[in-house]
Amino acid sequence: MNDFKPGLDGVIATDTNVSYLDVDNEEIVIRGYDLIELAGSKTYPEVAYLVINGNLPNTKELNSFQKLLLDDSAFPSETYDLLNLIPKSSMVMDVIRTGISYLAGFHSEQNLMDTSENQNLNKGTRLIAEVAILTANSHRILNGQKIIKPDSSKTFSENFISMILGKSVSQKQVEIFDKILTCYIEHEMPNSTFAARVIASTLSDMYGAFVGGISSLKGPLHGGANEAAIHMILDIKEKGGSKIAERYILDKLKNKERIMGFGHRVYMKKYDPRALFLKDYISDLESNIENGEELHNIYKIVENVMAREKGLYPNTDYPIALLFYMLGIPIPLYTPIFFASRTAGLVAHVIEQHNNNRLFRPRVLYTGPRGLKL
Ligand code: SDX
């Protein structure tokens, strides 16, 4: 048993044709395409279609797929009643998780447990739509605001950010929001995707795999980092701004604290290509909020100190934290939006697992006592 790798660090858990992180060539491969190229020229629905079907859609395929993503009729209105019963002190990720479990009940047992590709595609596409509605409205209901239903006259991303903010935004802001969703869409085998595949490998259903995935992504070492990162930037602002930013980070590092939004199990001491792509959009939104320029200065100082002191660079959560803030998105929605985008990746991986399944069942390096007598 000498092949024990804590945290499965560097272990190949499965073969896949969904995505691959080519760190040496700094490319995130998505079904053969470069994710950054896709984010620069395609919309989230186009890339979501590619991720779950394996090919980019033609116009007809895209139109019918987008219609499904905005189809409110598939969302049982009783769900809003359920969301209203959830304690107002709940975290948005937990409300969405509950909503996913509840929505599973609207499928017959036979349909729910049907792991055929066709049924998984149907359920998966419906889940992408359902999670977006759950994301926007969970936060609204927790804050005593009226629910907003999808507007199928809008594009997916325009509709999603409008439901979140309760108002329309400029096309530039929609475009940046869409690029963020595309950058979050799929990323090989992070903890949440692995969790979903482990659950799917028992032939459990797509909804159950999603519940595992969202529970994992909630953690601050994973999807929760974007919220933690903006809280840190705002804390620096509060405590004196860019003139104390360096000292603030040095003190944290001295206390062996983690700076959220930096480092990565796979990229290690390299820049996350998604962060490199998205950081250029921060200047476009600076004037969107008060103190935008100062927050951007703090952002840059933290990045420089982390590179100099730890040789660590931003992962995607760091620029997205500031971009979401500049878009006016409520902070408790940062990680839920990450999950809403990653639903497409989870659908693809659950389908792949069910299509060619091998139950995940690792072994252990036992370090406990032996031979004890009663
Ligand atoms: C995401 O896997 C994915 O692909 C995830 C994701 C996706 O798209 O799905 O990319 C999304 O989750 C991005 C990561 C978001 N998390 C954070 O930003 C949280 C802060 N980052 C770290 O906690 C850390 O970098 C991890 C968890 C992301 C990776 O940690 P590892 O690979 O387990 O590395 P490690 O904990 O062994 O750290 C190695 C060294 C340690 O120093 P020493 O104790 O050896 O001296 O690097 C240091 C760590 O202390 N270190 C950090 C640090 N990250 C690592 N020090 C300060 N701040 C940090 N952020």
Coordinates of C-alpha atoms and ligand atoms in Angstrom, one line a residue:
M1 CA 0.0 0.0 0.0
N2 CA 2.8 2.5 -0.8
D3 CA 0.7 4.5 -3.3
F4 CA -1.1 6.5 -0.6
K5 CA -1.5 10.2 -1.9
P6 CA -3.0 12.5 0.7
G7 CA -5.9 14.4 -0.9
L8 CA -5.4 12.2 -4.0
D9 CA -2.8 14.9 -5.0
G10 CA -1.7 14.2 -8.6
V11 CA -3.7 10.9 -8.8
I12 CA -5.5 10.2 -12.1
A13 CA -9.1 9.3 -11.0
T14 CA -10.7 8.6 -14.3
D15 CA -10.3 9.0 -18.1
T16 CA -12.5 11.6 -19.7
N17 CA -13.1 13.4 -23.0
V18 CA -14.8 16.4 -21.3
S19 CA -11.8 18.6 -20.3
Y20 CA -8.2 18.6 -19.3
L21 CA -5.9 21.2 -17.6
D22 CA -2.7 21.3 -19.8
V23 CA -0.7 23.3 -17.2
D24 CA 2.6 23.2 -19.2
N25 CA 0.9 24.8 -22.2
E26 CA -1.4 27.0 -20.0
E27 CA -4.5 25.7 -21.8
I28 CA -7.8 24.6 -20.3
V29 CA -9.0 22.1 -22.9
I30 CA -12.8 21.8 -23.2
R31 CA -13.9 19.1 -25.6
G32 CA -10.8 19.9 -27.7
Y33 CA -11.2 23.7 -27.7
D34 CA -9.3 26.2 -25.6
L35 CA -11.7 27.6 -22.9
I36 CA -10.2 31.1 -23.1
E37 CA -10.8 31.2 -26.8
L38 CA -14.4 30.0 -26.2
A39 CA -14.9 32.6 -23.5
G40 CA -13.6 35.3 -25.9
S41 CA -16.0 34.4 -28.8
K42 CA -18.9 32.2 -27.7
T43 CA -21.7 32.7 -25.2
Y44 CA -22.4 30.6 -22.1
P45 CA -25.3 28.6 -23.7
E46 CA -23.1 27.7 -26.7
V47 CA -20.3 26.5 -24.5
A48 CA -22.7 24.7 -22.2
Y49 CA -24.1 22.9 -25.2
L50 CA -20.6 21.9 -26.3
V51 CA -19.7 20.7 -22.7
I52 CA -22.8 18.4 -22.4
N53 CA -23.1 17.3 -26.0
G54 CA -19.5 17.2 -27.1
N55 CA -19.9 19.5 -30.1
L56 CA -20.8 23.2 -30.7
P57 CA -24.4 23.8 -31.6
N58 CA -25.7 25.0 -35.0
T59 CA -28.2 27.9 -34.9
K60 CA -31.2 25.6 -34.7
E61 CA -29.7 23.5 -31.9
L62 CA -28.7 26.6 -30.0
N63 CA -32.1 28.2 -30.2
S64 CA -33.9 25.1 -28.9
F65 CA -31.3 24.6 -26.2
Q66 CA -31.6 28.3 -25.1
K67 CA -35.4 27.9 -25.0
L68 CA -35.0 24.9 -22.6
L69 CA -32.6 26.9 -20.4
L70 CA -35.2 29.7 -20.0
D71 CA -38.3 27.4 -19.8
D72 CA -40.1 28.5 -16.7
S73 CA -42.9 26.0 -17.2
A74 CA -40.6 23.1 -16.2
F75 CA -40.2 24.8 -12.8
P76 CA -42.9 23.7 -10.4
S77 CA -44.3 26.8 -8.7
E78 CA -44.7 24.9 -5.4
T79 CA -40.9 25.2 -5.2
Y80 CA -41.2 28.9 -4.3
D81 CA -43.5 27.8 -1.4
L82 CA -40.9 25.5 -0.2
L83 CA -38.2 28.2 -0.4
N84 CA -40.4 30.4 1.7
L85 CA -40.4 27.8 4.5
I86 CA -36.6 27.7 4.8
P87 CA -35.1 29.6 7.8
K88 CA -34.1 33.1 6.7
S89 CA -30.7 32.6 8.4
S90 CA -29.9 29.9 5.8
M91 CA -26.9 30.2 3.4
V92 CA -28.0 30.5 -0.2
M93 CA -26.0 27.4 -1.2
D94 CA -28.0 25.4 1.3
V95 CA -31.3 26.8 0.0
I96 CA -30.3 25.8 -3.5
R97 CA -29.2 22.3 -2.3
T98 CA -32.6 21.9 -0.7
G99 CA -34.4 23.1 -3.8
I100 CA -32.5 20.5 -5.9
S101 CA -33.5 17.7 -3.6
Y102 CA -37.1 18.9 -3.7
L103 CA -37.2 19.1 -7.5
A104 CA -36.0 15.5 -7.8
G105 CA -39.4 14.5 -6.5
F106 CA -41.1 15.8 -9.6
H107 CA -39.6 13.0 -11.6
S108 CA -41.0 9.5 -11.3
E109 CA -38.6 7.0 -9.6
Q110 CA -38.2 5.3 -12.9
N111 CA -37.2 8.5 -14.7
L112 CA -35.1 9.7 -11.9
M113 CA -33.1 6.5 -11.7
D114 CA -32.8 6.1 -15.5
T115 CA -29.1 6.6 -16.2
S116 CA -29.5 6.4 -20.0
E117 CA -27.7 9.2 -21.9
N118 CA -30.9 10.6 -23.3
Q119 CA -32.7 10.8 -19.9
N120 CA -29.6 12.2 -18.3
L121 CA -29.4 14.9 -21.0
N122 CA -33.0 15.8 -20.4
K123 CA -32.6 15.9 -16.6
G124 CA -29.3 17.7 -16.9
T125 CA -30.5 20.4 -19.2
R126 CA -33.5 20.9 -16.9
L127 CA -31.2 21.2 -13.9
I128 CA -29.1 24.0 -15.5
A129 CA -32.4 25.9 -15.9
E130 CA -33.7 25.0 -12.5
V131 CA -30.4 26.0 -10.6
A132 CA -30.3 29.4 -12.3
I133 CA -33.9 30.1 -11.1
L134 CA -33.1 28.7 -7.6
T135 CA -30.0 30.8 -7.4
A136 CA -31.6 34.1 -8.2
N137 CA -34.8 33.5 -6.2
S138 CA -33.3 31.9 -3.1
H139 CA -31.5 35.1 -2.3
R140 CA -34.5 37.2 -3.1
I141 CA -36.8 35.1 -0.9
L142 CA -34.2 35.1 2.0
N143 CA -34.2 38.9 1.8
G144 CA -37.9 39.3 1.6
Q145 CA -37.9 40.3 -2.0
K146 CA -40.5 39.3 -4.6
I147 CA -39.6 36.3 -6.8
I148 CA -38.7 37.0 -10.5
K149 CA -39.5 34.5 -13.2
P150 CA -37.3 33.9 -16.2
D151 CA -37.9 36.2 -19.2
S152 CA -37.5 34.0 -22.4
S153 CA -37.2 37.2 -24.5
K154 CA -33.7 37.7 -23.1
T155 CA -30.5 35.7 -23.6
F156 CA -29.6 33.2 -20.8
S157 CA -27.0 35.5 -19.2
E158 CA -29.0 38.7 -19.6
N159 CA -32.0 37.0 -18.0
F160 CA -29.8 35.5 -15.2
I161 CA -28.2 38.8 -14.1
S162 CA -31.5 40.6 -14.4
M163 CA -33.2 38.1 -12.1
I164 CA -30.4 38.5 -9.7
L165 CA -30.3 42.3 -9.7
G166 CA -34.1 42.8 -10.2
K167 CA -33.2 45.2 -13.1
S168 CA -31.7 45.3 -16.5
V169 CA -28.0 46.1 -17.0
S170 CA -26.0 47.4 -19.9
Q171 CA -25.0 45.0 -22.7
K172 CA -21.3 45.5 -21.7
Q173 CA -22.1 44.2 -18.2
V174 CA -24.1 41.3 -19.6
E175 CA -21.2 40.4 -21.8
I176 CA -18.7 40.4 -18.9
F177 CA -21.1 38.4 -16.8
D178 CA -21.5 35.9 -19.6
K179 CA -17.7 35.5 -19.9
I180 CA -17.5 34.9 -16.1
L181 CA -20.1 32.1 -16.4
T182 CA -18.2 30.6 -19.3
C183 CA -14.9 30.7 -17.3
Y184 CA -16.6 28.8 -14.5
I185 CA -18.3 26.2 -16.6
E186 CA -16.0 23.2 -16.4
H187 CA -12.5 22.6 -15.0
E188 CA -11.5 18.9 -15.2
M189 CA -11.6 17.1 -11.8
P190 CA -12.1 19.6 -8.9
N191 CA -13.4 18.3 -5.6
S192 CA -17.0 19.1 -6.5
T193 CA -16.9 17.3 -9.9
F194 CA -15.2 14.3 -8.2
A195 CA -17.9 14.3 -5.6
A196 CA -20.6 14.2 -8.2
R197 CA -18.8 11.4 -10.1
V198 CA -18.3 9.3 -7.0
I199 CA -22.0 9.5 -6.3
A200 CA -23.0 8.8 -9.9
S201 CA -20.7 5.7 -9.8
T202 CA -23.1 3.9 -7.5
L203 CA -25.7 4.5 -10.3
S204 CA -27.4 7.1 -8.1
D205 CA -29.2 9.9 -10.0
M206 CA -28.2 13.2 -11.5
Y207 CA -30.0 15.2 -8.8
G208 CA -28.2 13.3 -6.0
A209 CA -24.9 13.9 -7.7
F210 CA -25.7 17.6 -7.9
V211 CA -26.5 17.7 -4.1
G212 CA -23.0 16.3 -3.5
G213 CA -21.4 18.7 -5.9
I214 CA -23.0 21.8 -4.4
S215 CA -22.1 20.7 -0.9
S216 CA -18.5 20.4 -1.9
L217 CA -18.3 23.6 -3.9
K218 CA -19.6 25.6 -0.9
G219 CA -16.3 25.1 1.0
P220 CA -14.0 28.2 1.3
L221 CA -11.1 26.1 -0.1
H222 CA -13.1 25.6 -3.3
G223 CA -16.0 27.7 -4.6
G224 CA -16.4 29.7 -1.4
A225 CA -13.1 31.5 -2.1
N226 CA -14.7 34.2 -4.3
E227 CA -16.8 35.5 -1.4
A228 CA -13.9 35.3 1.0
A229 CA -11.7 37.2 -1.5
I230 CA -14.1 40.2 -1.8
H231 CA -14.5 40.3 2.0
M232 CA -10.7 40.6 2.3
I233 CA -10.5 43.4 -0.3
L234 CA -13.3 45.3 1.4
D235 CA -11.7 44.7 4.8
I236 CA -8.4 46.3 3.5
K237 CA -10.5 49.2 2.2
E238 CA -12.1 49.6 5.6
K239 CA -8.8 49.5 7.4
G240 CA -7.0 52.1 5.4
G241 CA -7.1 51.1 1.7
S242 CA -4.1 50.7 -0.7
K243 CA -1.6 52.3 1.7
I244 CA -2.0 49.5 4.2
A245 CA -2.7 46.7 1.8
E246 CA 0.9 45.3 1.8
R247 CA 1.2 45.3 5.6
Y248 CA -2.3 43.6 5.8
I249 CA -1.2 40.7 3.6
L250 CA 2.3 40.4 5.2
D251 CA 0.6 40.1 8.7
K252 CA -1.8 37.4 7.4
L253 CA 1.1 35.5 5.9
K254 CA 3.1 35.8 9.1
N255 CA 0.1 34.2 10.9
K256 CA 0.2 31.4 8.3
E257 CA -3.3 32.4 7.0
R258 CA -4.5 31.6 3.5
I259 CA -5.1 34.5 1.2
M260 CA -8.3 33.5 -0.6
G261 CA -8.3 33.6 -4.4
F262 CA -4.7 32.6 -4.6
G263 CA -3.0 29.2 -5.2
H264 CA -4.3 26.1 -6.9
R265 CA -3.8 22.4 -6.5
V266 CA -3.1 22.0 -10.2
Y267 CA -1.7 25.4 -11.2
M268 CA 0.4 25.5 -8.1
K269 CA 2.8 28.4 -8.7
K270 CA 1.3 29.4 -12.1
Y271 CA -1.3 31.9 -13.1
D272 CA -4.8 30.4 -13.7
P273 CA -5.5 31.2 -17.4
R274 CA -9.1 32.2 -16.5
A275 CA -7.8 34.8 -14.0
L276 CA -5.4 36.1 -16.6
F277 CA -8.3 36.5 -19.1
L278 CA -10.8 38.0 -16.7
K279 CA -8.6 40.5 -14.9
D280 CA -8.5 42.7 -18.0
Y281 CA -12.2 43.4 -17.6
I282 CA -11.9 45.0 -14.2
S283 CA -10.9 48.4 -15.6
D284 CA -14.1 48.3 -17.8
L285 CA -16.2 48.2 -14.6
E286 CA -14.2 50.5 -12.3
S287 CA -16.5 53.5 -12.9
N288 CA -19.6 51.2 -12.2
I289 CA -19.2 51.7 -8.4
E290 CA -17.9 54.2 -5.9
N291 CA -14.2 53.7 -5.0
G292 CA -13.8 51.3 -8.0
E293 CA -10.3 52.6 -8.8
E294 CA -9.2 52.3 -5.1
L295 CA -10.5 48.7 -4.9
H296 CA -8.7 47.9 -8.1
N297 CA -5.5 49.3 -6.7
I298 CA -5.9 47.2 -3.5
Y299 CA -6.5 44.2 -5.8
K300 CA -3.2 44.8 -7.7
I301 CA -1.1 45.4 -4.5
V302 CA -2.3 42.1 -3.0
E303 CA -1.5 40.3 -6.2
N304 CA 2.0 41.8 -6.3
V305 CA 2.7 40.9 -2.6
M306 CA 1.5 37.3 -3.1
A307 CA 3.7 36.8 -6.1
R308 CA 6.8 38.3 -4.4
E309 CA 6.3 36.7 -1.0
K310 CA 4.8 33.3 -1.8
G311 CA 5.3 32.9 -5.6
L312 CA 1.5 32.4 -5.7
Y313 CA -0.8 33.8 -8.3
P314 CA -4.6 34.4 -8.6
N315 CA -7.0 31.6 -9.4
T316 CA -10.2 32.5 -11.2
D317 CA -12.0 33.3 -7.9
Y318 CA -9.8 36.4 -7.3
P319 CA -10.7 38.6 -10.4
I320 CA -14.3 37.3 -10.4
A321 CA -14.7 38.4 -6.7
L322 CA -14.0 42.0 -7.8
L323 CA -15.9 41.8 -11.1
F324 CA -19.0 40.5 -9.3
Y325 CA -18.7 43.3 -6.8
M326 CA -18.4 45.9 -9.5
L327 CA -21.5 44.4 -11.3
G328 CA -23.4 45.0 -8.1
I329 CA -24.1 41.3 -7.4
P330 CA -24.8 40.6 -3.7
I331 CA -21.8 38.8 -2.1
P332 CA -23.8 35.8 -0.8
L333 CA -24.6 35.0 -4.5
Y334 CA -20.9 34.7 -5.7
T335 CA -20.5 31.0 -4.9
P336 CA -24.1 30.1 -5.9
I337 CA -23.5 31.7 -9.3
F338 CA -20.2 29.7 -9.6
F339 CA -22.3 26.5 -9.0
A340 CA -25.0 27.6 -11.4
S341 CA -22.4 27.9 -14.2
R342 CA -20.6 24.6 -13.3
T343 CA -23.9 22.7 -13.6
A344 CA -23.1 22.2 -17.3
G345 CA -19.7 20.5 -16.4
L346 CA -21.4 18.4 -13.7
V347 CA -24.0 17.2 -16.3
A348 CA -21.3 16.1 -18.7
H349 CA -19.3 14.2 -16.0
V350 CA -22.4 12.4 -14.6
I351 CA -23.3 11.3 -18.1
E352 CA -19.8 10.1 -18.8
Q353 CA -19.7 8.3 -15.5
H354 CA -23.0 6.5 -16.1
N355 CA -22.1 5.7 -19.8
N356 CA -18.9 3.9 -18.7
N357 CA -19.2 3.2 -15.0
R358 CA -16.7 1.7 -12.5
L359 CA -17.7 2.1 -8.9
F360 CA -15.3 4.4 -7.0
R361 CA -14.1 2.4 -4.0
P362 CA -10.5 3.3 -2.9
R363 CA -8.6 1.6 -0.1
V364 CA -6.9 3.0 3.1
L365 CA -3.5 3.0 4.8
Y366 CA -4.6 1.7 8.2
T367 CA -2.7 3.3 11.0
G368 CA -4.9 2.2 13.9
P369 CA -4.3 -0.6 16.5
R370 CA -4.6 -4.3 15.7
G371 CA -5.2 -7.5 17.7
L372 CA -7.0 -5.8 20.7
K373 CA -8.7 -8.4 23.0
L374 CA -12.3 -7.8 24.4
Ligands
SDX1 C1 -11.2 26.7 -7.0 O1 -9.7 22.3 -8.4 C2 -10.2 23.2 -9.1 O2 -10.0 23.2 -10.4 C3 -11.0 24.2 -8.4 C4 -11.4 25.5 -9.2 C5 -12.5 25.1 -10.2 O3 -12.6 25.8 -11.2 O4 -13.2 24.1 -9.9 O5 -10.3 26.0 -9.9 C6 -12.0 26.5 -8.3 O6 -11.6 26.1 -6.1 C7 -10.0 27.6 -7.0 C8 -9.3 27.6 -5.6 C9 -10.1 28.5 -4.7 N1 -9.6 28.4 -3.3 C10 -8.8 29.4 -2.8 O7 -8.5 30.4 -3.4 C11 -8.5 29.2 -1.3 C12 -7.0 29.6 -1.1 N2 -6.2 28.6 -1.8 C13 -5.6 27.6 -1.0 O8 -6.2 27.2 0.2 C14 -4.9 26.5 -1.8 O9 -4.1 27.2 -2.7 C15 -5.7 25.5 -2.5 C16 -6.6 24.8 -1.5 C17 -6.5 26.1 -3.6 C18 -4.7 24.4 -3.0 O10 -4.0 24.0 -1.9 P1 -3.1 22.7 -2.0 O11 -2.8 22.3 -3.3 O12 -3.6 21.7 -1.0 O13 -1.7 23.4 -1.5 P2 -1.2 23.4 0.0 O14 -2.4 23.7 0.9 O15 -0.5 22.1 0.2 O16 -0.3 24.6 0.1 C19 1.1 24.5 -0.4 C20 1.8 25.7 0.2 C21 1.6 25.8 1.7 O17 2.7 26.4 2.3 P3 3.6 25.6 3.3 O18 2.7 25.2 4.5 O19 4.1 24.4 2.5 O20 4.7 26.6 3.7 O21 1.3 26.9 -0.3 C22 0.7 27.7 0.7 C23 0.4 26.7 1.9 O22 0.4 27.4 3.1 N3 -0.5 28.2 0.2 C24 -1.0 29.4 0.5 C25 -2.1 29.6 -0.2 N4 -2.3 28.5 -1.0 C26 -1.3 27.6 -0.7 N5 -0.5 30.4 1.4 C27 -1.3 31.5 1.5 N6 -2.4 31.7 0.8 C28 -2.9 30.8 -0.1 N7 -4.0 31.0 -0.8

